[in-house]
mmCIF file of C-alpha atoms in Angstrom:
data_model
loop_
_atom_site.group_PDB
_atom_site.id
_atom_site.type_symbol
_atom_site.label_atom_id
_atom_site.label_comp_id
_atom_site.label_asym_id
_atom_site.label_seq_id
_atom_site.Cartn_x
_atom_site.Cartn_y
_atom_site.Cartn_z
ATOM 1 C CA MET A 1 -76.321 46.308 -26.333
ATOM 2 C CA ARG A 2 -79.240 44.099 -27.323
ATOM 3 C CA SER A 3 -80.328 45.029 -30.817
ATOM 4 C CA MET A 4 -83.863 45.870 -31.890
ATOM 5 C CA GLY A 5 -84.406 44.952 -35.502
ATOM 6 C CA GLY A 6 -85.858 42.520 -38.001
ATOM 7 C CA ASP A 7 -85.520 39.419 -35.831
ATOM 8 C CA GLN A 8 -87.498 41.009 -33.020
ATOM 9 C CA VAL A 9 -90.265 42.181 -35.387
ATOM 10 C CA GLU A 10 -90.664 38.718 -36.907
ATOM 11 C CA GLU A 11 -90.533 37.038 -33.499
ATOM 12 C CA ALA A 12 -93.270 39.296 -32.123
ATOM 13 C CA MET A 13 -95.450 38.706 -35.177
ATOM 14 C CA ALA A 14 -94.937 34.938 -35.131
ATOM 15 C CA ASP A 15 -96.155 34.749 -31.528
ATOM 16 C CA ALA A 16 -99.126 36.985 -32.301
ATOM 17 C CA VAL A 17 -100.197 35.024 -35.386
ATOM 18 C CA ALA A 18 -99.865 31.697 -33.575
ATOM 19 C CA LEU A 19 -102.321 32.921 -30.948
ATOM 20 C CA LEU A 20 -104.751 34.600 -33.349
ATOM 21 C CA ARG A 21 -104.843 31.541 -35.590
ATOM 22 C CA THR A 22 -106.745 29.768 -32.819
ATOM 23 C CA ALA A 23 -109.627 32.214 -33.303
ATOM 24 C CA THR A 24 -109.945 32.625 -37.070
ATOM 25 C CA ASP A 25 -113.366 30.963 -36.959
ATOM 26 C CA ARG A 26 -114.749 33.920 -34.962
ATOM 27 C CA ASP A 27 -116.474 37.023 -36.337
ATOM 28 C CA TRP A 28 -113.724 39.648 -36.541
ATOM 29 C CA GLU A 29 -115.902 42.138 -38.418
ATOM 30 C CA THR A 30 -118.282 42.957 -35.585
ATOM 31 C CA THR A 31 -116.274 41.935 -32.508
ATOM 32 C CA ARG A 32 -114.696 44.920 -30.798
ATOM 33 C CA ALA A 33 -110.954 44.702 -30.092
ATOM 34 C CA GLY A 34 -110.528 45.612 -26.443
ATOM 35 C CA ARG A 35 -110.667 49.260 -25.389
ATOM 36 C CA PRO A 36 -110.189 50.950 -28.781
ATOM 37 C CA GLU A 37 -113.366 51.654 -30.744
ATOM 38 C CA TRP A 38 -112.143 49.341 -33.501
ATOM 39 C CA SER A 39 -113.282 45.946 -34.704
ATOM 40 C CA CYS A 40 -110.871 43.018 -34.606
ATOM 41 C CA ARG A 41 -110.715 43.057 -38.397
ATOM 42 C CA TYR A 42 -109.868 46.758 -38.587
ATOM 43 C CA THR A 43 -107.290 46.393 -35.808
ATOM 44 C CA ALA A 44 -105.459 43.644 -37.701
ATOM 45 C CA GLU A 45 -105.520 45.694 -40.911
ATOM 46 C CA HIS A 46 -104.148 48.666 -38.970
ATOM 47 C CA VAL A 47 -101.144 46.676 -37.765
ATOM 48 C CA ALA A 48 -100.389 45.490 -41.304
ATOM 49 C CA GLY A 49 -100.666 49.039 -42.599
ATOM 50 C CA VAL A 50 -98.358 50.446 -39.932
ATOM 51 C CA LEU A 51 -95.635 47.858 -40.536
ATOM 52 C CA LEU A 52 -95.789 48.436 -44.285
ATOM 53 C CA ALA A 53 -95.643 52.209 -43.746
ATOM 54 C CA TYR A 54 -92.557 51.866 -41.554
ATOM 55 C CA ALA A 55 -90.868 49.762 -44.230
ATOM 56 C CA GLY A 56 -91.738 52.399 -46.819
ATOM 57 C CA GLN A 57 -90.341 55.232 -44.716
ATOM 58 C CA LEU A 58 -86.993 53.523 -44.259
ATOM 59 C CA ALA A 59 -86.684 52.007 -47.722
ATOM 60 C CA GLY A 60 -87.502 55.311 -49.413
ATOM 61 C CA ARG A 61 -85.435 57.367 -46.947
ATOM 62 C CA ALA A 62 -88.432 59.678 -46.513
ATOM 63 C CA THR A 63 -87.486 62.830 -44.592
ATOM 64 C CA GLU A 64 -90.335 65.314 -45.058
ATOM 65 C CA GLY A 65 -93.482 63.280 -44.410
ATOM 66 C CA TRP A 66 -95.234 59.954 -44.793
ATOM 67 C CA VAL A 67 -94.822 58.164 -48.113
ATOM 68 C CA PRO A 68 -98.350 58.540 -49.584
ATOM 69 C CA PHE A 69 -99.572 54.967 -49.885
ATOM 70 C CA GLU A 70 -101.598 52.532 -47.801
ATOM 71 C CA ILE A 71 -102.558 48.882 -47.780
ATOM 72 C CA THR A 72 -105.999 47.715 -48.957
ATOM 73 C CA LEU A 73 -107.132 44.135 -48.624
ATOM 74 C CA ASP A 74 -109.007 42.462 -51.471
ATOM 75 C CA GLU A 75 -112.719 41.971 -51.101
ATOM 76 C CA GLY A 76 -113.495 38.609 -49.582
ATOM 77 C CA THR A 77 -110.232 38.358 -47.636
ATOM 78 C CA GLY A 78 -110.813 35.988 -44.727
ATOM 79 C CA ASN A 79 -109.306 35.966 -41.263
ATOM 80 C CA GLU A 80 -106.650 33.388 -42.209
ATOM 81 C CA ASP A 81 -105.678 35.563 -45.153
ATOM 82 C CA VAL A 82 -105.392 38.590 -42.883
ATOM 83 C CA LEU A 83 -102.864 36.690 -40.790
ATOM 84 C CA ASP A 84 -100.883 35.929 -43.955
ATOM 85 C CA VAL A 85 -100.845 39.644 -44.715
ATOM 86 C CA LEU A 86 -99.608 40.400 -41.186
ATOM 87 C CA GLU A 87 -96.747 37.930 -41.572
ATOM 88 C CA THR A 88 -95.881 39.375 -44.979
ATOM 89 C CA THR A 89 -95.728 42.972 -43.771
ATOM 90 C CA ALA A 90 -93.577 41.891 -40.826
ATOM 91 C CA ALA A 91 -91.208 40.135 -43.238
ATOM 92 C CA LEU A 92 -91.028 43.207 -45.480
ATOM 93 C CA LEU A 93 -90.223 45.479 -42.550
ATOM 94 C CA ALA A 94 -87.687 42.997 -41.182
ATOM 95 C CA ALA A 95 -85.888 42.862 -44.526
ATOM 96 C CA THR A 96 -85.840 46.644 -44.696
ATOM 97 C CA LEU A 97 -84.445 46.942 -41.177
ATOM 98 C CA ARG A 98 -81.659 44.465 -41.952
ATOM 99 C CA THR A 99 -80.545 46.416 -45.015
ATOM 100 C CA THR A 100 -80.838 49.931 -43.573
ATOM 101 C CA PRO A 101 -77.493 51.394 -42.439
ATOM 102 C CA ARG A 102 -77.048 52.339 -38.787
ATOM 103 C CA GLY A 103 -77.122 56.117 -39.246
ATOM 104 C CA VAL A 104 -80.171 56.394 -41.513
ATOM 105 C CA ARG A 105 -83.167 58.263 -40.122
ATOM 106 C CA ALA A 106 -86.560 58.645 -41.756
ATOM 107 C CA PHE A 107 -89.605 60.772 -41.054
ATOM 108 C CA HIS A 108 -91.792 59.995 -38.088
ATOM 109 C CA PRO A 109 -93.794 62.813 -36.517
ATOM 110 C CA TYR A 110 -93.278 62.053 -32.814
ATOM 111 C CA PRO A 111 -91.743 63.917 -31.251
ATOM 112 C CA PHE A 112 -88.819 65.240 -33.331
ATOM 113 C CA ARG A 113 -89.834 64.276 -36.882
ATOM 114 C CA SER A 114 -87.465 61.345 -37.335
ATOM 115 C CA ALA A 115 -86.560 57.859 -36.126
ATOM 116 C CA ASP A 116 -83.681 55.494 -36.854
ATOM 117 C CA ARG A 117 -83.974 51.826 -37.795
ATOM 118 C CA GLU A 118 -84.063 50.695 -34.154
ATOM 119 C CA GLY A 119 -86.725 53.257 -33.377
ATOM 120 C CA PHE A 120 -88.937 51.968 -36.197
ATOM 121 C CA ALA A 121 -88.282 48.375 -35.089
ATOM 122 C CA ALA A 122 -89.231 49.207 -31.501
ATOM 123 C CA MET A 123 -92.404 51.000 -32.583
ATOM 124 C CA ALA A 124 -93.346 48.041 -34.787
ATOM 125 C CA VAL A 125 -92.852 45.505 -31.994
ATOM 126 C CA THR A 126 -94.868 47.714 -29.655
ATOM 127 C CA GLU A 127 -97.673 47.978 -32.223
ATOM 128 C CA VAL A 128 -97.751 44.186 -32.501
ATOM 129 C CA PHE A 129 -97.757 43.708 -28.728
ATOM 130 C CA LEU A 130 -100.443 46.297 -27.995
ATOM 131 C CA HIS A 131 -102.844 45.420 -30.772
ATOM 132 C CA THR A 132 -102.463 41.686 -30.229
ATOM 133 C CA HIS A 133 -103.482 42.457 -26.656
ATOM 134 C CA ASP A 134 -106.515 44.347 -27.980
ATOM 135 C CA LEU A 135 -107.450 41.492 -30.320
ATOM 136 C CA ALA A 136 -106.959 38.888 -27.614
ATOM 137 C CA GLU A 137 -109.130 40.856 -25.221
ATOM 138 C CA GLY A 138 -111.902 41.099 -27.793
ATOM 139 C CA LEU A 139 -111.668 37.436 -28.783
ATOM 140 C CA GLY A 140 -111.395 36.104 -25.245
ATOM 141 C CA LEU A 141 -107.799 34.898 -25.548
ATOM 142 C CA ARG A 142 -104.906 35.202 -23.097
ATOM 143 C CA TYR A 143 -101.843 37.095 -24.289
ATOM 144 C CA GLU A 144 -98.722 38.386 -22.556
ATOM 145 C CA PRO A 145 -95.442 39.117 -24.383
ATOM 146 C CA PRO A 146 -92.019 38.601 -22.760
ATOM 147 C CA ALA A 147 -91.375 40.944 -19.831
ATOM 148 C CA GLU A 148 -87.763 41.557 -20.842
ATOM 149 C CA ARG A 149 -88.800 42.734 -24.303
ATOM 150 C CA CYS A 150 -91.444 45.049 -22.796
ATOM 151 C CA ALA A 151 -88.801 46.571 -20.515
ATOM 152 C CA GLU A 152 -86.612 47.246 -23.569
ATOM 153 C CA LEU A 153 -89.471 48.952 -25.389
ATOM 154 C CA LEU A 154 -90.186 51.172 -22.407
ATOM 155 C CA ALA A 155 -86.512 52.137 -22.154
ATOM 156 C CA ARG A 156 -86.385 53.022 -25.867
ATOM 157 C CA LEU A 157 -89.740 54.661 -26.566
ATOM 158 C CA PHE A 158 -91.068 55.784 -23.180
ATOM 159 C CA PRO A 159 -88.045 57.398 -21.493
ATOM 160 C CA HIS A 160 -90.302 59.693 -19.476
ATOM 161 C CA VAL A 161 -92.117 56.756 -17.844
ATOM 162 C CA ARG A 162 -90.739 55.500 -14.536
ATOM 163 C CA PRO A 163 -90.205 51.737 -14.831
ATOM 164 C CA ASP A 164 -92.119 49.350 -12.593
ATOM 165 C CA THR A 165 -91.763 45.752 -11.468
ATOM 166 C CA ASP A 166 -94.135 44.536 -14.197
ATOM 167 C CA PRO A 167 -92.969 45.906 -17.584
ATOM 168 C CA TRP A 168 -95.964 44.575 -19.526
ATOM 169 C CA ARG A 169 -98.491 46.190 -17.184
ATOM 170 C CA THR A 170 -96.428 49.381 -17.294
ATOM 171 C CA LEU A 171 -96.475 49.377 -21.092
ATOM 172 C CA LEU A 172 -100.232 48.855 -21.107
ATOM 173 C CA TRP A 173 -100.692 51.690 -18.618
ATOM 174 C CA ALA A 174 -98.386 54.011 -20.584
ATOM 175 C CA THR A 175 -100.542 53.489 -23.684
ATOM 176 C CA GLY A 176 -103.888 53.960 -21.975
ATOM 177 C CA ARG A 177 -104.753 50.261 -21.706
ATOM 178 C CA GLY A 178 -104.617 49.616 -17.995
ATOM 179 C CA ASP A 179 -104.068 50.940 -14.511
ATOM 180 C CA LEU A 180 -101.033 51.049 -12.222
ATOM 181 C CA PRO A 181 -101.340 51.584 -8.476
ATOM 182 C CA GLY A 182 -100.429 55.127 -7.515
ATOM 183 C CA ARG A 183 -100.437 56.462 -11.066
ATOM 184 C CA ALA A 184 -103.089 58.493 -12.811
ATOM 185 C CA PRO A 185 -104.749 56.924 -15.864
ATOM 186 C CA VAL A 186 -103.168 57.780 -19.215
ATOM 187 C CA THR A 187 -105.670 59.274 -21.655
ATOM 188 C CA GLU A 188 -103.263 60.408 -24.387
ATOM 189 C CA TRP A 189 -99.787 59.289 -25.385
ATOM 190 C CA ARG A 190 -97.198 59.582 -28.147
ATOM 191 C CA TRP A 191 -94.031 57.804 -29.170
ATOM 192 C CA ARG A 192 -90.818 59.338 -27.811
ATOM 193 C CA ASN A 193 -88.061 58.769 -30.360
ATOM 194 C CA ASN A 194 -84.726 60.334 -29.453
ATOM 195 C CA LEU A 195 -83.728 63.900 -30.242
ATOM 196 C CA VAL A 196 -80.973 64.364 -32.840
ATOM 197 C CA ILE A 197 -79.286 67.757 -33.255
ATOM 198 C CA PRO A 198 -77.221 68.285 -36.431
ATOM 199 C CA SER A 199 -74.046 70.329 -36.725
ATOM 200 C CA GLU A 200 -71.511 70.743 -39.518
ATOM 201 C CA ARG A 201 -69.480 67.565 -38.987
ATOM 202 C CA LEU A 202 -71.420 65.854 -36.207
ATOM 203 C CA THR A 203 -74.839 64.758 -35.112
ATOM 204 C CA LEU A 204 -75.724 64.918 -31.437
ATOM 205 C CA GLN A 205 -77.813 61.809 -30.831
ATOM 206 C CA GLY A 206 -79.837 61.663 -27.628
ATOM 207 C CA LEU A 207 -79.302 58.569 -25.490
ATOM 208 C CA THR A 208 -82.348 56.515 -24.615
ATOM 209 C CA PRO A 209 -82.364 54.866 -21.183
ATOM 210 C CA ALA A 210 -81.712 51.577 -23.007
ATOM 211 C CA ALA A 211 -78.535 52.956 -24.610
ATOM 212 C CA ALA A 212 -77.458 54.640 -21.379
ATOM 213 C CA THR A 213 -77.892 51.416 -19.411
ATOM 214 C CA ASP A 214 -75.615 49.601 -21.819
ATOM 215 C CA LEU A 215 -72.993 52.366 -21.790
ATOM 216 C CA ALA A 216 -72.966 52.539 -17.999
ATOM 217 C CA ALA A 217 -72.418 48.772 -17.878
ATOM 218 C CA GLY A 218 -69.396 48.963 -20.184
ATOM 219 C CA GLY A 219 -71.105 48.403 -23.555
ATOM 220 C CA ASP A 220 -71.189 50.549 -26.676
ATOM 221 C CA GLY A 221 -74.733 51.859 -26.256
ATOM 222 C CA GLY A 222 -75.541 50.808 -29.811
ATOM 223 C CA PHE A 223 -72.899 53.142 -31.313
ATOM 224 C CA ALA A 224 -69.760 52.383 -33.310
ATOM 225 C CA TRP A 225 -67.012 54.159 -31.358
ATOM 226 C CA ILE A 226 -63.592 55.290 -32.504
ATOM 227 C CA ASP A 227 -60.620 53.614 -30.841
ATOM 228 C CA GLY A 228 -60.508 54.293 -27.126
ATOM 229 C CA GLY A 229 -64.127 55.389 -26.879
ATOM 230 C CA PRO A 230 -66.225 56.084 -25.020
ATOM 231 C CA PHE A 231 -64.315 58.060 -22.398
ATOM 232 C CA GLN A 232 -65.195 57.398 -18.754
ATOM 233 C CA GLY A 233 -67.027 60.697 -18.402
ATOM 234 C CA THR A 234 -69.586 59.557 -20.975
ATOM 235 C CA ARG A 235 -70.142 56.302 -19.098
ATOM 236 C CA ASP A 236 -70.550 58.202 -15.818
ATOM 237 C CA ALA A 237 -73.074 60.577 -17.404
ATOM 238 C CA ALA A 238 -74.969 57.588 -18.810
ATOM 239 C CA GLY A 239 -75.115 56.102 -15.332
ATOM 240 C CA MET A 240 -76.642 59.299 -13.969
ATOM 241 C CA LEU A 241 -79.229 59.222 -16.771
ATOM 242 C CA VAL A 242 -80.164 55.658 -15.793
ATOM 243 C CA LYS A 243 -80.641 56.675 -12.154
ATOM 244 C CA ALA A 244 -82.870 59.561 -13.219
ATOM 245 C CA TYR A 245 -84.906 57.192 -15.401
ATOM 246 C CA GLU A 246 -85.309 54.639 -12.631
ATOM 247 C CA THR A 247 -86.563 57.283 -10.217
ATOM 248 C CA GLY A 248 -88.917 58.872 -12.726
ATOM 249 C CA VAL A 249 -87.196 62.258 -13.009
ATOM 250 C CA HIS A 250 -85.481 61.797 -16.382
ATOM 251 C CA ARG A 251 -86.436 64.413 -18.964
ATOM 252 C CA PRO A 252 -85.202 63.134 -22.359
ATOM 253 C CA VAL A 253 -84.351 66.447 -24.026
ATOM 254 C CA TRP A 254 -82.246 67.473 -21.019
ATOM 255 C CA GLY A 255 -80.230 64.283 -21.014
ATOM 256 C CA VAL A 256 -77.040 62.969 -22.626
ATOM 257 C CA PHE A 257 -76.039 62.905 -26.303
ATOM 258 C CA ALA A 258 -73.451 60.932 -28.239
ATOM 259 C CA LEU A 259 -71.296 63.001 -30.591
ATOM 260 C CA VAL A 260 -71.363 61.043 -33.854
ATOM 261 C CA ARG A 261 -69.102 61.937 -36.770
ATOM 262 C CA ARG A 262 -71.014 62.354 -40.030
ATOM 263 C CA GLU A 263 -68.224 61.143 -42.316
ATOM 264 C CA ASP A 264 -68.087 57.599 -40.936
ATOM 265 C CA GLY A 265 -70.891 57.280 -38.373
ATOM 266 C CA ARG A 266 -68.468 56.758 -35.499
ATOM 267 C CA ALA A 267 -69.101 58.190 -32.052
ATOM 268 C CA VAL A 268 -66.254 60.372 -30.796
ATOM 269 C CA GLY A 269 -67.537 61.548 -27.416
ATOM 270 C CA GLY A 270 -70.454 62.544 -25.252
ATOM 271 C CA ILE A 271 -72.121 65.794 -24.251
ATOM 272 C CA GLY A 272 -75.170 66.579 -22.183
ATOM 273 C CA PHE A 273 -77.007 68.570 -19.568
ATOM 274 C CA HIS A 274 -76.549 68.229 -15.828
ATOM 275 C CA GLY A 275 -80.303 68.514 -15.412
ATOM 276 C CA VAL A 276 -83.301 70.588 -16.404
ATOM 277 C CA PRO A 277 -83.113 74.402 -16.382
ATOM 278 C CA ASP A 278 -83.249 75.933 -12.906
ATOM 279 C CA GLU A 279 -85.742 78.559 -11.738
ATOM 280 C CA GLN A 280 -83.648 81.312 -13.345
ATOM 281 C CA GLY A 281 -83.596 79.467 -16.664
ATOM 282 C CA ARG A 282 -79.954 78.392 -16.375
ATOM 283 C CA VAL A 283 -78.831 74.977 -17.575
ATOM 284 C CA GLU A 284 -75.365 73.424 -17.294
ATOM 285 C CA ILE A 285 -73.532 71.406 -19.947
ATOM 286 C CA GLY A 286 -70.693 68.898 -19.629
ATOM 287 C CA TYR A 287 -68.786 67.010 -22.323
ATOM 288 C CA ASP A 288 -65.836 64.763 -23.087
ATOM 289 C CA LEU A 289 -64.109 63.168 -26.073
ATOM 290 C CA ALA A 290 -62.274 59.929 -26.663
ATOM 291 C CA GLU A 291 -58.565 60.711 -26.658
ATOM 292 C CA ALA A 292 -58.184 59.794 -30.347
ATOM 293 C CA ALA A 293 -60.773 62.446 -31.285
ATOM 294 C CA ARG A 294 -59.195 65.370 -29.474
ATOM 295 C CA GLY A 295 -57.609 68.286 -31.261
ATOM 296 C CA ASN A 296 -60.137 68.319 -34.112
ATOM 297 C CA GLY A 297 -62.594 70.899 -32.788
ATOM 298 C CA TYR A 298 -65.331 68.333 -32.132
ATOM 299 C CA ALA A 299 -65.891 69.440 -28.539
ATOM 300 C CA THR A 300 -66.249 73.083 -29.583
ATOM 301 C CA GLU A 301 -68.642 72.181 -32.372
ATOM 302 C CA GLY A 302 -70.752 69.987 -30.128
ATOM 303 C CA LEU A 303 -70.832 72.601 -27.375
ATOM 304 C CA ARG A 304 -71.936 75.296 -29.807
ATOM 305 C CA ALA A 305 -74.679 73.095 -31.265
ATOM 306 C CA LEU A 306 -76.119 71.986 -27.934
ATOM 307 C CA SER A 307 -75.897 75.483 -26.459
ATOM 308 C CA ALA A 308 -77.700 76.952 -29.458
ATOM 309 C CA TRP A 309 -80.427 74.332 -29.155
ATOM 310 C CA ALA A 310 -80.850 75.067 -25.435
ATOM 311 C CA LEU A 311 -80.950 78.821 -25.898
ATOM 312 C CA GLY A 312 -83.657 78.311 -28.486
ATOM 313 C CA ARG A 313 -86.001 77.035 -25.733
ATOM 314 C CA GLU A 314 -88.248 79.608 -24.087
ATOM 315 C CA THR A 315 -87.359 78.297 -20.623
ATOM 316 C CA VAL A 316 -83.597 78.856 -21.020
ATOM 317 C CA THR A 317 -81.884 82.189 -20.356
ATOM 318 C CA ALA A 318 -78.277 81.017 -20.061
ATOM 319 C CA VAL A 319 -76.062 77.977 -20.570
ATOM 320 C CA ARG A 320 -73.303 77.294 -18.079
ATOM 321 C CA ALA A 321 -70.157 75.173 -18.078
ATOM 322 C CA THR A 322 -67.480 74.543 -15.459
ATOM 323 C CA THR A 323 -63.904 73.308 -15.629
ATOM 324 C CA GLU A 324 -60.913 72.828 -13.360
ATOM 325 C CA PRO A 325 -58.448 75.743 -13.169
ATOM 326 C CA GLU A 326 -55.643 73.562 -14.528
ATOM 327 C CA ASN A 327 -57.656 72.227 -17.490
ATOM 328 C CA THR A 328 -56.589 74.821 -20.022
ATOM 329 C CA ALA A 329 -57.684 72.689 -22.975
ATOM 330 C CA SER A 330 -61.286 72.618 -21.727
ATOM 331 C CA GLN A 331 -61.144 76.339 -21.009
ATOM 332 C CA ALA A 332 -60.089 76.951 -24.601
ATOM 333 C CA VAL A 333 -63.023 74.866 -25.871
ATOM 334 C CA ILE A 334 -65.462 76.833 -23.729
ATOM 335 C CA ALA A 335 -64.020 80.155 -24.869
ATOM 336 C CA ARG A 336 -64.164 79.189 -28.555
ATOM 337 C CA ALA A 337 -67.818 78.294 -28.090
ATOM 338 C CA GLY A 338 -68.489 81.861 -26.969
ATOM 339 C CA PHE A 339 -68.747 81.377 -23.207
ATOM 340 C CA VAL A 340 -67.490 84.062 -20.840
ATOM 341 C CA ARG A 341 -66.010 83.347 -17.434
ATOM 342 C CA ILE A 342 -68.158 84.596 -14.581
ATOM 343 C CA ALA A 343 -65.863 86.889 -12.599
ATOM 344 C CA GLY A 344 -65.450 85.874 -8.993
ATOM 345 C CA GLU A 345 -67.708 82.819 -9.293
ATOM 346 C CA THR A 346 -66.407 79.308 -8.665
ATOM 347 C CA SER A 347 -68.027 75.986 -7.826
ATOM 348 C CA GLU A 348 -66.973 72.641 -6.399
ATOM 349 C CA ASP A 349 -66.515 69.495 -8.486
ATOM 350 C CA GLY A 350 -68.042 67.105 -5.948
ATOM 351 C CA ALA A 351 -64.678 66.145 -4.483
ATOM 352 C CA GLY A 352 -64.028 69.510 -2.885
ATOM 353 C CA GLY A 353 -61.949 70.881 -5.767
ATOM 354 C CA GLU A 354 -62.441 74.356 -7.201
ATOM 355 C CA GLN A 355 -63.896 74.864 -10.672
ATOM 356 C CA PHE A 356 -64.139 77.951 -12.871
ATOM 357 C CA ALA A 357 -67.661 78.829 -14.033
ATOM 358 C CA TYR A 358 -68.536 80.091 -17.526
ATOM 359 C CA GLU A 359 -71.776 81.305 -19.081
ATOM 360 C CA LEU A 360 -73.306 81.867 -22.504
ATOM 361 C CA ARG A 361 -76.446 83.954 -22.728
ATOM 362 C CA GLY A 362 -78.970 84.133 -25.525
#
């Protein structure tokens, strides 16, 4: 899986500064930066402040809120100096990203109060792209970042947005900066970092469409897997997530999660929903483990954690699970998680085979 980290932040900033350096002789104090009601000068300061804040969150391992500091430029700082500050804050964030371990998460309010290092990197690159666009629009410059990078940002931070043939225009539309044919204008938006659900020995880490695409193609999805992982069922589930994303029906919280072991940060399996809750408030869960992880209670623990999270939603009345009649190991997992077999009810597994149905109610 293509990484999102310090190199990408510095690359985005280098391209932005190279363009903006051609317009440092302009008046940034009174020139408006594109659609936002901000001057070019304030917009540039905002980007520097955001990148420094992200570095502070990760470096300080903040978990409860924003680290209470902000950047202030010295009086008399010129436009060239502002660009130096932008490059410096990008370098500070890049260094922090490179030294932050894979599993570390720090506070970010949207939407689940945390983000990992790749989430902060993706938000930083997006900030640079969007506000360089705003500055370029205000200063009469032409700017367009790489389409492939924009597609990656959409697949990491905007999982609810159906992709389009032009990723840059889609990113602008998704952040209220442009129009797309057939889509209503966006007037309000928020970052969409992935959901992480903790349990005793595991964390259930929601897959972004970017991670799912890599898993479905045979990659690791950005996770360090135990030997033999991931199991094919996880790759198949990731492929279904990608199809839902591409057709615009993916709902991130009702997607797929990697089961990651706390003790060493290694992924041991996958678990997830078969879709959103139905009209009766029922939602179905499926799961699998890498063979080397079986027999340790991870599936039971993951099933309990995800079921509890689902039953905590107002729209959910029951969680369901199905298994083949001969799969006694899976039946034992389901029973230990508190599910009860639904008497007389069976379903088909897609290949015409019978499956037992189980349910857990809130």
